[in-house]
PDB file of C-alpha atoms in Angstrom:
ATOM      1  CA  UNK A 337      55.010 -93.634  35.839  1.00  0.00           C
ATOM      2  CA  UNK A 338      55.037 -94.444  32.269  1.00  0.00           C
ATOM      3  CA  UNK A 339      54.454 -97.717  30.743  1.00  0.00           C
ATOM      4  CA  UNK A 340      57.015 -99.075  28.069  1.00  0.00           C
ATOM      5  CA  UNK A 341      54.531 -98.403  25.342  1.00  0.00           C
ATOM      6  CA  UNK A 342      54.163 -94.624  26.188  1.00  0.00           C
ATOM      7  CA  UNK A 343      58.088 -94.096  26.400  1.00  0.00           C
ATOM      8  CA  UNK A 344      58.743 -95.605  23.192  1.00  0.00           C
ATOM      9  CA  UNK A 345      55.968 -93.350  21.475  1.00  0.00           C
ATOM     10  CA  UNK A 346      53.688 -94.130  18.495  1.00  0.00           C
ATOM     11  CA  UNK A 347      50.840 -96.354  18.131  1.00  0.00           C
ATOM     12  CA  UNK A 348      50.809-100.442  18.841  1.00  0.00           C
ATOM     13  CA  UNK A 349      48.520-102.873  18.588  1.00  0.00           C
ATOM     14  CA  UNK A 350      48.362-106.382  19.930  1.00  0.00           C
ATOM     15  CA  UNK A 351      48.537-109.455  18.544  1.00  0.00           C
ATOM     16  CA  UNK A 352      48.382-112.376  20.831  1.00  0.00           C
ATOM     17  CA  UNK A 353      50.617-112.068  23.290  1.00  0.00           C
ATOM     18  CA  UNK A 354      52.783-109.343  21.593  1.00  0.00           C
ATOM     19  CA  UNK A 355      52.382-105.786  21.026  1.00  0.00           C
ATOM     20  CA  UNK A 356      53.573-104.646  17.596  1.00  0.00           C
ATOM     21  CA  UNK A 357      54.115-101.140  16.158  1.00  0.00           C
ATOM     22  CA  UNK A 358      51.726 -99.838  13.755  1.00  0.00           C
ATOM     23  CA  UNK A 359      54.021 -98.980  10.661  1.00  0.00           C
ATOM     24  CA  UNK A 360      53.243 -97.593   7.301  1.00  0.00           C
ATOM     25  CA  UNK A 361      55.171 -96.830   4.470  1.00  0.00           C
ATOM     26  CA  UNK A 362      55.029 -93.250   3.180  1.00  0.00           C
ATOM     27  CA  UNK A 363      53.163 -92.827  -0.386  1.00  0.00           C
ATOM     28  CA  UNK A 364      55.643 -93.290  -3.299  1.00  0.00           C
ATOM     29  CA  UNK A 365      55.182 -91.537  -6.548  1.00  0.00           C
ATOM     30  CA  UNK A 366      55.409 -93.378  -9.885  1.00  0.00           C
ATOM     31  CA  UNK A 367      58.747 -93.865 -11.053  1.00  0.00           C
ATOM     32  CA  UNK A 368      59.298 -94.014 -14.993  1.00  0.00           C
ATOM     33  CA  UNK A 369      61.470 -96.733 -16.857  1.00  0.00           C
ATOM     34  CA  UNK A 370      64.561 -95.102 -16.177  1.00  0.00           C
ATOM     35  CA  UNK A 371      64.180 -94.864 -12.609  1.00  0.00           C
ATOM     36  CA  UNK A 372      62.628 -98.380 -12.442  1.00  0.00           C
ATOM     37  CA  UNK A 373      65.922 -99.597 -14.217  1.00  0.00           C
ATOM     38  CA  UNK A 374      67.987 -97.602 -11.460  1.00  0.00           C
ATOM     39  CA  UNK A 375      65.975 -99.133  -8.783  1.00  0.00           C
ATOM     40  CA  UNK A 376      66.747-102.586  -9.935  1.00  0.00           C
ATOM     41  CA  UNK A 377      70.596-101.854 -10.822  1.00  0.00           C
ATOM     42  CA  UNK A 378      70.818-100.432  -7.334  1.00  0.00           C
ATOM     43  CA  UNK A 379      68.944-103.686  -5.600  1.00  0.00           C
ATOM     44  CA  UNK A 380      71.318-106.129  -7.670  1.00  0.00           C
ATOM     45  CA  UNK A 381      74.729-104.523  -7.864  1.00  0.00           C
ATOM     46  CA  UNK A 382      74.972-101.862  -5.175  1.00  0.00           C
ATOM     47  CA  UNK A 383      72.722-102.977  -2.261  1.00  0.00           C
ATOM     48  CA  UNK A 384      74.484-101.230   0.569  1.00  0.00           C
ATOM     49  CA  UNK A 385      73.659 -98.100  -1.373  1.00  0.00           C
ATOM     50  CA  UNK A 386      70.305 -99.139  -2.052  1.00  0.00           C
ATOM     51  CA  UNK A 387      69.795 -99.807   1.819  1.00  0.00           C
ATOM     52  CA  UNK A 388      71.168 -96.514   2.812  1.00  0.00           C
ATOM     53  CA  UNK A 389      69.078 -94.603   0.261  1.00  0.00           C
ATOM     54  CA  UNK A 390      65.629 -96.523   1.071  1.00  0.00           C
ATOM     55  CA  UNK A 391      66.662 -96.357   4.970  1.00  0.00           C
ATOM     56  CA  UNK A 392      67.145 -92.515   4.902  1.00  0.00           C
ATOM     57  CA  UNK A 393      64.068 -92.037   3.049  1.00  0.00           C
ATOM     58  CA  UNK A 394      66.144 -90.440  -0.052  1.00  0.00           C
ATOM     59  CA  UNK A 395      65.551 -93.179  -2.570  1.00  0.00           C
ATOM     60  CA  UNK A 396      62.464 -92.149  -4.507  1.00  0.00           C
ATOM     61  CA  UNK A 397      63.639 -88.634  -4.673  1.00  0.00           C
ATOM     62  CA  UNK A 398      66.758 -90.375  -6.235  1.00  0.00           C
ATOM     63  CA  UNK A 399      64.822 -92.609  -8.713  1.00  0.00           C
ATOM     64  CA  UNK A 400      62.686 -89.850  -9.859  1.00  0.00           C
ATOM     65  CA  UNK A 401      65.801 -87.412 -10.475  1.00  0.00           C
ATOM     66  CA  UNK A 402      67.590 -90.194 -12.353  1.00  0.00           C
ATOM     67  CA  UNK A 403      64.504 -90.663 -14.325  1.00  0.00           C
ATOM     68  CA  UNK A 404      63.962 -87.023 -15.379  1.00  0.00           C
ATOM     69  CA  UNK A 405      67.600 -86.666 -16.257  1.00  0.00           C
ATOM     70  CA  UNK A 406      67.723 -89.873 -18.220  1.00  0.00           C
ATOM     71  CA  UNK A 407      64.660 -88.880 -19.939  1.00  0.00           C
ATOM     72  CA  UNK A 408      65.733 -85.543 -20.978  1.00  0.00           C
ATOM     73  CA  UNK A 409      69.062 -86.599 -22.338  1.00  0.00           C
ATOM     74  CA  UNK A 410      67.586 -89.570 -24.082  1.00  0.00           C
ATOM     75  CA  UNK A 411      65.125 -87.528 -25.931  1.00  0.00           C
ATOM     76  CA  UNK A 412      67.823 -84.776 -26.660  1.00  0.00           C
ATOM     77  CA  UNK A 413      69.961 -87.327 -28.061  1.00  0.00           C
ATOM     78  CA  UNK A 414      67.318 -89.101 -30.134  1.00  0.00           C
ATOM     79  CA  UNK A 415      66.750 -85.659 -31.734  1.00  0.00           C
ATOM     80  CA  UNK A 416      69.988 -84.962 -32.514  1.00  0.00           C
ATOM     81  CA  UNK A 417      70.938 -88.315 -33.839  1.00  0.00           C
ATOM     82  CA  UNK A 418      68.026 -88.604 -36.171  1.00  0.00           C
ATOM     83  CA  UNK A 419      68.900 -85.244 -37.679  1.00  0.00           C
ATOM     84  CA  UNK A 420      72.198 -86.633 -37.985  1.00  0.00           C
ATOM     85  CA  UNK A 421      71.234 -89.550 -39.852  1.00  0.00           C
ATOM     86  CA  UNK A 422      69.164 -88.067 -41.834  1.00  0.00           C
ATOM     87  CA  UNK A 423      65.882 -89.469 -40.464  1.00  0.00           C
ATOM     88  CA  UNK A 424      63.272 -86.773 -41.359  1.00  0.00           C
ATOM     89  CA  UNK A 425      59.684 -86.077 -41.716  1.00  0.00           C
ATOM     90  CA  UNK A 426      60.037 -86.516 -45.305  1.00  0.00           C
ATOM     91  CA  UNK A 427      61.476 -89.901 -45.191  1.00  0.00           C
ATOM     92  CA  UNK A 428      58.426 -90.556 -42.650  1.00  0.00           C
ATOM     93  CA  UNK A 429      56.100 -89.672 -45.383  1.00  0.00           C
ATOM     94  CA  UNK A 430      57.878 -91.360 -48.219  1.00  0.00           C
ATOM     95  CA  UNK A 431      58.921 -94.523 -46.530  1.00  0.00           C
ATOM     96  CA  UNK A 432      57.505 -95.210 -43.492  1.00  0.00           C
ATOM     97  CA  UNK A 433      58.640 -98.600 -42.709  1.00  0.00           C
ATOM     98  CA  UNK A 434      62.222 -97.258 -43.221  1.00  0.00           C
ATOM     99  CA  UNK A 435      61.677 -94.471 -41.064  1.00  0.00           C
ATOM    100  CA  UNK A 436      60.578 -96.830 -38.271  1.00  0.00           C
ATOM    101  CA  UNK A 437      63.513 -98.961 -38.759  1.00  0.00           C
ATOM    102  CA  UNK A 438      65.991 -96.284 -38.662  1.00  0.00           C
ATOM    103  CA  UNK A 439      64.455 -94.792 -35.422  1.00  0.00           C
ATOM    104  CA  UNK A 440      64.087 -97.698 -33.831  1.00  0.00           C
ATOM    105  CA  UNK A 441      67.928 -98.231 -34.514  1.00  0.00           C
ATOM    106  CA  UNK A 442      68.578 -95.000 -33.078  1.00  0.00           C
ATOM    107  CA  UNK A 443      66.531 -95.307 -30.004  1.00  0.00           C
ATOM    108  CA  UNK A 444      67.950 -98.883 -29.220  1.00  0.00           C
ATOM    109  CA  UNK A 445      71.724 -97.799 -29.145  1.00  0.00           C
ATOM    110  CA  UNK A 446      70.820 -94.797 -27.269  1.00  0.00           C
ATOM    111  CA  UNK A 447      69.186 -96.910 -24.702  1.00  0.00           C
ATOM    112  CA  UNK A 448      72.256 -98.962 -23.962  1.00  0.00           C
ATOM    113  CA  UNK A 449      74.291 -95.485 -24.071  1.00  0.00           C
ATOM    114  CA  UNK A 450      71.846 -94.109 -21.368  1.00  0.00           C
ATOM    115  CA  UNK A 451      71.730 -97.142 -19.603  1.00  0.00           C
ATOM    116  CA  UNK A 452      75.558 -97.632 -19.073  1.00  0.00           C
ATOM    117  CA  UNK A 453      76.334 -93.843 -18.450  1.00  0.00           C
ATOM    118  CA  UNK A 454      73.532 -92.700 -16.095  1.00  0.00           C
ATOM    119  CA  UNK A 455      72.040 -95.989 -14.550  1.00  0.00           C
ATOM    120  CA  UNK A 456      75.132 -98.183 -13.960  1.00  0.00           C
ATOM    121  CA  UNK A 457      76.984 -95.605 -12.477  1.00  0.00           C
TER     122      UNK A 457
END
């Protein structure tokens, strides 16, 4: 006859009068800033979806995909908008402070766009 622990499977350890399962979380890859923002959004605004992804083991894959996609779109848009607004290497060489101001403006605007279009969906 099998004991209860053999039927349940897995490994257990005893703490006092209780047998507790030996559980461990799988290794997770580091997630970039966009994936972190997506995780925060899901945790605070879409908790059922967050829990479903977490419990199914698909959360890290989802966050990694969102991070890669958002990063690619962000840098592509920065390049396009900089070109459209005349923020060039020549401007950088002639007036570095103006170049930094304009690039920061572009990046800030695009962060808001990517955040609202890809992260908060």
